[in-house]
CSV table of C-alpha atoms and ligand atoms in Angstrom, one decimal:
chain,number,residue,atom,x,y,z
A,1224,MET,CA,67.0,110.9,114.4
A,1225,VAL,CA,63.1,112.0,115.5
A,1226,LYS,CA,63.1,115.3,115.4
A,1227,LEU,CA,59.6,116.8,117.4
A,1228,THR,CA,59.2,120.9,117.8
A,1229,TRP,CA,55.6,121.6,119.8
A,1230,TYR,CA,54.4,125.6,117.8
A,1231,GLY,CA,52.6,124.9,120.6
A,1232,HIS,CA,48.5,124.0,121.5
A,1233,ALA,CA,48.2,120.9,119.1
A,1234,ALA,CA,50.7,121.9,116.6
A,1235,TRP,CA,54.0,120.6,116.3
A,1236,LEU,CA,56.9,119.7,113.1
A,1237,VAL,CA,58.3,116.5,113.5
A,1238,GLU,CA,61.2,115.5,111.4
A,1239,PHE,CA,61.5,112.3,110.7
A,1240,GLU,CA,65.3,111.4,108.7
A,1241,ARG,CA,63.9,112.1,104.7
A,1242,HIS,CA,60.4,113.0,105.2
A,1243,THR,CA,59.0,116.5,107.3
A,1244,VAL,CA,55.6,116.6,108.5
A,1245,ILE,CA,53.1,119.3,110.0
A,1246,ILE,CA,50.5,118.1,112.4
A,1247,ASP,CA,47.5,119.9,113.2
A,1248,PRO,CA,49.2,123.5,112.1
A,1249,PHE,CA,47.2,126.5,114.3
A,1250,LEU,CA,50.0,129.5,113.9
A,1251,LYS,CA,48.9,132.4,112.4
A,1252,ASP,CA,45.7,132.3,115.7
A,1253,ASN,CA,47.9,131.1,118.4
A,1254,PRO,CA,49.2,132.9,121.1
A,1255,LYS,CA,52.2,130.5,122.1
A,1256,SER,CA,53.2,129.2,118.0
A,1257,PRO,CA,56.0,131.0,117.8
A,1258,VAL,CA,56.6,130.9,114.1
A,1259,LYS,CA,53.9,131.6,111.2
A,1260,PRO,CA,53.0,129.6,107.6
A,1261,SER,CA,55.8,131.3,105.3
A,1262,ASP,CA,58.5,130.6,108.4
A,1263,LEU,CA,58.1,127.5,108.0
A,1264,LYS,CA,61.4,125.5,105.0
A,1265,LYS,CA,60.8,122.3,104.2
A,1266,ILE,CA,56.3,120.8,104.2
A,1267,ASP,CA,55.9,117.5,102.7
A,1268,PHE,CA,52.9,116.1,104.9
A,1269,VAL,CA,50.3,119.0,106.3
A,1270,VAL,CA,48.7,115.9,108.4
A,1271,VAL,CA,44.4,117.4,109.7
A,1272,THR,CA,43.1,115.5,112.9
A,1273,HIS,CA,40.0,116.9,113.0
A,1274,THR,CA,38.4,120.3,111.4
A,1275,HIS,CA,38.2,123.1,114.0
A,1276,SER,CA,40.0,126.0,113.6
A,1277,ASP,CA,42.9,125.2,116.3
A,1278,HIS,CA,43.8,122.4,114.2
A,1279,ILE,CA,43.4,123.0,110.1
A,1280,GLY,CA,44.6,126.0,111.1
A,1281,ASP,CA,47.1,127.3,108.1
A,1282,ALA,CA,46.7,124.0,106.9
A,1283,TYR,CA,46.1,125.6,103.1
A,1284,GLU,CA,48.4,128.2,103.1
A,1285,ILE,CA,51.2,125.8,103.7
A,1286,SER,CA,49.9,122.3,101.1
A,1287,LYS,CA,50.0,125.2,98.6
A,1288,GLU,CA,52.7,127.0,99.1
A,1289,LYS,CA,55.4,124.8,100.3
A,1290,GLY,CA,53.8,121.7,98.2
A,1291,ALA,CA,52.7,119.3,100.6
A,1292,LYS,CA,50.5,116.7,100.6
A,1293,LEU,CA,46.8,117.2,102.8
A,1294,VAL,CA,46.6,114.6,105.0
A,1295,SER,CA,42.8,114.1,106.7
A,1296,LEU,CA,39.6,112.3,106.5
A,1297,TYR,CA,37.5,112.2,103.7
A,1298,GLU,CA,35.2,115.7,104.7
A,1299,ASN,CA,37.3,117.2,106.3
A,1300,ILE,CA,40.0,118.0,102.9
A,1301,ILE,CA,37.4,117.1,99.5
A,1302,GLU,CA,36.7,121.0,99.1
A,1303,ALA,CA,40.3,122.2,99.6
A,1304,ASP,CA,41.7,122.5,95.7
A,1305,LYS,CA,38.7,125.0,96.4
A,1306,SER,CA,41.1,126.9,97.9
A,1307,GLY,CA,43.8,126.7,96.0
A,1308,VAL,CA,45.2,123.0,96.6
A,1309,LYS,CA,46.5,121.0,94.1
A,1310,GLU,CA,44.3,118.1,93.1
A,1311,GLU,CA,47.6,115.1,93.4
A,1312,ASN,CA,48.0,117.4,97.2
A,1313,ILE,CA,44.8,116.1,98.6
A,1314,ALA,CA,45.2,113.0,101.0
A,1315,ALA,CA,41.4,112.8,101.0
A,1316,MET,CA,41.3,108.9,103.3
A,1317,ASN,CA,39.5,107.2,106.3
A,1318,ILE,CA,40.0,105.3,109.5
A,1319,GLY,CA,41.4,102.4,109.1
A,1320,THR,CA,44.8,101.2,108.2
A,1321,GLN,CA,48.2,103.5,107.3
A,1322,VAL,CA,48.9,104.6,103.9
A,1323,ASP,CA,52.7,103.9,102.9
A,1324,PHE,CA,53.6,108.0,101.6
A,1325,GLY,CA,56.8,106.4,99.6
A,1326,GLY,CA,58.7,105.5,103.5
A,1327,ILE,CA,55.8,107.5,105.6
A,1328,LYS,CA,52.9,105.4,106.9
A,1329,ILE,CA,50.2,108.0,108.2
A,1330,GLY,CA,46.7,106.9,109.6
A,1331,PHE,CA,44.0,107.9,111.3
A,1332,VAL,CA,42.6,106.4,115.0
A,1333,GLN,CA,40.0,107.0,116.5
A,1334,ALA,CA,39.0,110.1,118.7
A,1335,VAL,CA,36.5,111.1,121.4
A,1336,HIS,CA,35.3,114.6,120.0
A,1337,SER,CA,32.4,115.9,118.0
A,1338,ALA,CA,33.4,117.1,114.3
A,1339,ASN,CA,34.9,113.9,113.0
A,1340,CYS,CA,37.5,114.9,115.3
A,1341,THR,CA,40.8,111.6,115.0
A,1342,GLY,CA,44.4,110.3,116.7
A,1343,THR,CA,47.1,110.2,113.8
A,1344,VAL,CA,50.1,106.8,113.7
A,1345,ILE,CA,53.1,108.5,111.7
A,1346,THR,CA,55.6,105.3,111.4
A,1347,ALA,CA,59.2,106.2,108.9
A,1348,ASP,CA,63.0,105.3,110.3
A,1349,ASN,CA,61.6,102.4,112.4
A,1350,VAL,CA,59.6,104.9,114.6
A,1351,THR,CA,56.0,106.0,115.9
A,1352,ILE,CA,54.6,109.0,117.0
A,1353,TYR,CA,50.9,108.8,118.0
A,1354,HIS,CA,48.6,112.3,117.5
A,1355,ALA,CA,46.1,111.5,119.3
A,1356,GLY,CA,44.1,114.7,118.5
A,1357,ASP,CA,41.7,116.3,120.3
A,1358,THR,CA,39.5,113.2,122.6
A,1359,GLY,CA,38.4,112.3,125.6
A,1360,LEU,CA,40.0,109.0,127.7
A,1361,PHE,CA,38.7,105.7,125.6
A,1362,GLY,CA,39.5,102.4,126.2
A,1363,ASP,CA,40.3,101.3,122.5
A,1364,MET,CA,43.6,103.8,123.2
A,1365,LYS,CA,44.9,100.7,124.7
A,1366,LEU,CA,44.6,98.5,121.0
A,1367,ILE,CA,46.1,101.8,119.2
A,1368,GLY,CA,48.9,101.0,121.5
A,1369,GLU,CA,49.1,97.5,121.3
A,1370,MET,CA,48.8,97.8,117.6
A,1371,TYR,CA,51.5,100.6,116.0
A,1372,ARG,CA,53.7,100.5,120.1
A,1373,PRO,CA,54.4,104.4,119.9
A,1374,LYS,CA,57.8,106.0,121.0
A,1375,VAL,CA,55.5,108.9,121.7
A,1376,ALA,CA,52.7,109.4,122.5
A,1377,LEU,CA,51.5,113.2,121.6
A,1378,LEU,CA,48.4,113.8,124.6
A,1379,PRO,CA,46.4,116.8,124.9
A,1380,ILE,CA,45.4,117.4,128.9
A,1381,GLY,CA,44.2,121.0,128.3
A,1382,GLY,CA,40.0,119.3,129.8
A,1383,TYR,CA,37.5,121.6,128.9
A,1384,PHE,CA,37.9,120.2,125.5
A,1385,THR,CA,40.1,117.4,125.4
A,1386,MET,CA,41.5,115.0,128.8
A,1387,GLY,CA,42.6,116.5,131.8
A,1388,PRO,CA,45.7,116.1,133.4
A,1389,LYS,CA,44.5,112.6,135.8
A,1390,GLU,CA,43.0,111.5,132.3
A,1391,ALA,CA,45.6,111.7,130.4
A,1392,ALA,CA,47.3,109.2,132.7
A,1393,MET,CA,45.4,106.7,132.3
A,1394,ALA,CA,45.3,106.7,128.4
A,1395,ALA,CA,49.7,106.6,128.6
A,1396,ARG,CA,49.1,103.6,130.8
A,1397,MET,CA,46.6,102.4,128.0
A,1398,ILE,CA,48.8,103.3,125.6
A,1399,LYS,CA,52.2,101.7,127.6
A,1400,PRO,CA,54.3,104.6,125.1
A,1401,GLU,CA,58.0,105.6,125.6
A,1402,ILE,CA,57.9,109.5,126.2
A,1403,ALA,CA,54.3,110.8,126.7
A,1404,ILE,CA,54.4,114.1,125.7
A,1405,PRO,CA,52.1,116.7,126.9
A,1406,MET,CA,49.8,119.7,124.7
A,1407,HIS,CA,46.4,121.3,123.9
A,1408,TYR,CA,47.4,123.5,127.3
A,1409,GLY,CA,48.4,127.2,127.6
A,1410,THR,CA,46.7,128.3,124.9
A,1411,TRP,CA,44.0,130.5,126.6
A,1412,PRO,CA,42.6,130.3,130.3
A,1413,PRO,CA,40.3,127.5,130.0
A,1414,ILE,CA,42.6,125.0,128.8
A,1415,ASP,CA,45.9,126.4,131.6
A,1416,SER,CA,46.2,123.3,133.5
A,1417,ASN,CA,49.2,121.5,134.8
A,1418,PRO,CA,51.5,119.7,133.1
A,1419,ARG,CA,53.9,119.0,136.2
A,1420,GLU,CA,49.9,116.9,137.6
A,1421,PHE,CA,50.3,114.7,134.3
A,1422,GLN,CA,54.2,114.7,134.9
A,1423,GLU,CA,54.0,113.3,138.3
A,1424,ILE,CA,50.8,110.8,138.2
A,1425,LEU,CA,53.3,109.2,135.6
A,1426,LYS,CA,56.7,109.3,137.4
A,1427,GLY,CA,58.7,106.0,136.8
A,1428,GLU,CA,56.1,104.4,134.1
A,1429,VAL,CA,56.6,106.7,131.2
A,1430,LYS,CA,59.0,109.6,130.0
A,1431,VAL,CA,56.9,112.7,130.1
A,1432,PRO,CA,59.1,115.7,128.4
A,1433,ILE,CA,57.2,118.7,129.1
A,1434,LEU,CA,57.8,121.7,126.1
A,1435,SER,CA,57.5,124.8,126.4
A,1436,PRO,CA,56.8,126.2,122.4
A,1437,GLY,CA,58.4,126.2,119.9
A,1438,GLU,CA,60.9,124.2,122.0
A,1439,THR,CA,62.3,120.7,120.3
A,1440,PHE,CA,62.5,117.6,121.5
A,1441,ILE,CA,64.8,114.3,119.9
A,1442,VAL,CA,64.0,110.7,120.1
B,1577,ZN,ZN1,41.1,121.4,119.7
């Protein structure tokens, strides 16, 4: 069983049986997040797709306070120790393959965006979650789907900075997850897209749960 809790925007708490991961923990300044970093309990890994403030958010603070491993691309976090993150908690990786952190594997994949953005594929308990980061549509999402066979794809649908509902639906068709959950919408006016549009396009093809911030989906 894997529990996925959406904190609004691209922030997700992923609770595997033994490992708890927070992805893109934009909490304090996130108008939709029902929690602040101090509300979090056990966090083992903080995974950051890129350094835009709506993604790296409170990553350093959470890593410091929870003793969690901070995982991102090299340039994104190599100087995190200057902000007080313990050196042994900095996993400065790059796009390529999943790294085994002892029962949980975390990898980065391409995303089409600025700021060195990536997607991330996280596998534990025989379940793979693909968080696409901020991205436009690109053909190699098919390859990500074939390579990692994610059960769940978390896809941005807000438009303006990322894919909109139509592009994200095309992405889901390429990735072929069992479940596709929309994210990165509704936070502020420019990204007020309609998740029902995404759901409607994929009707009968991919399961699309629409979550409210704070809601948990169990896989
Ligand atoms: Zn963003």
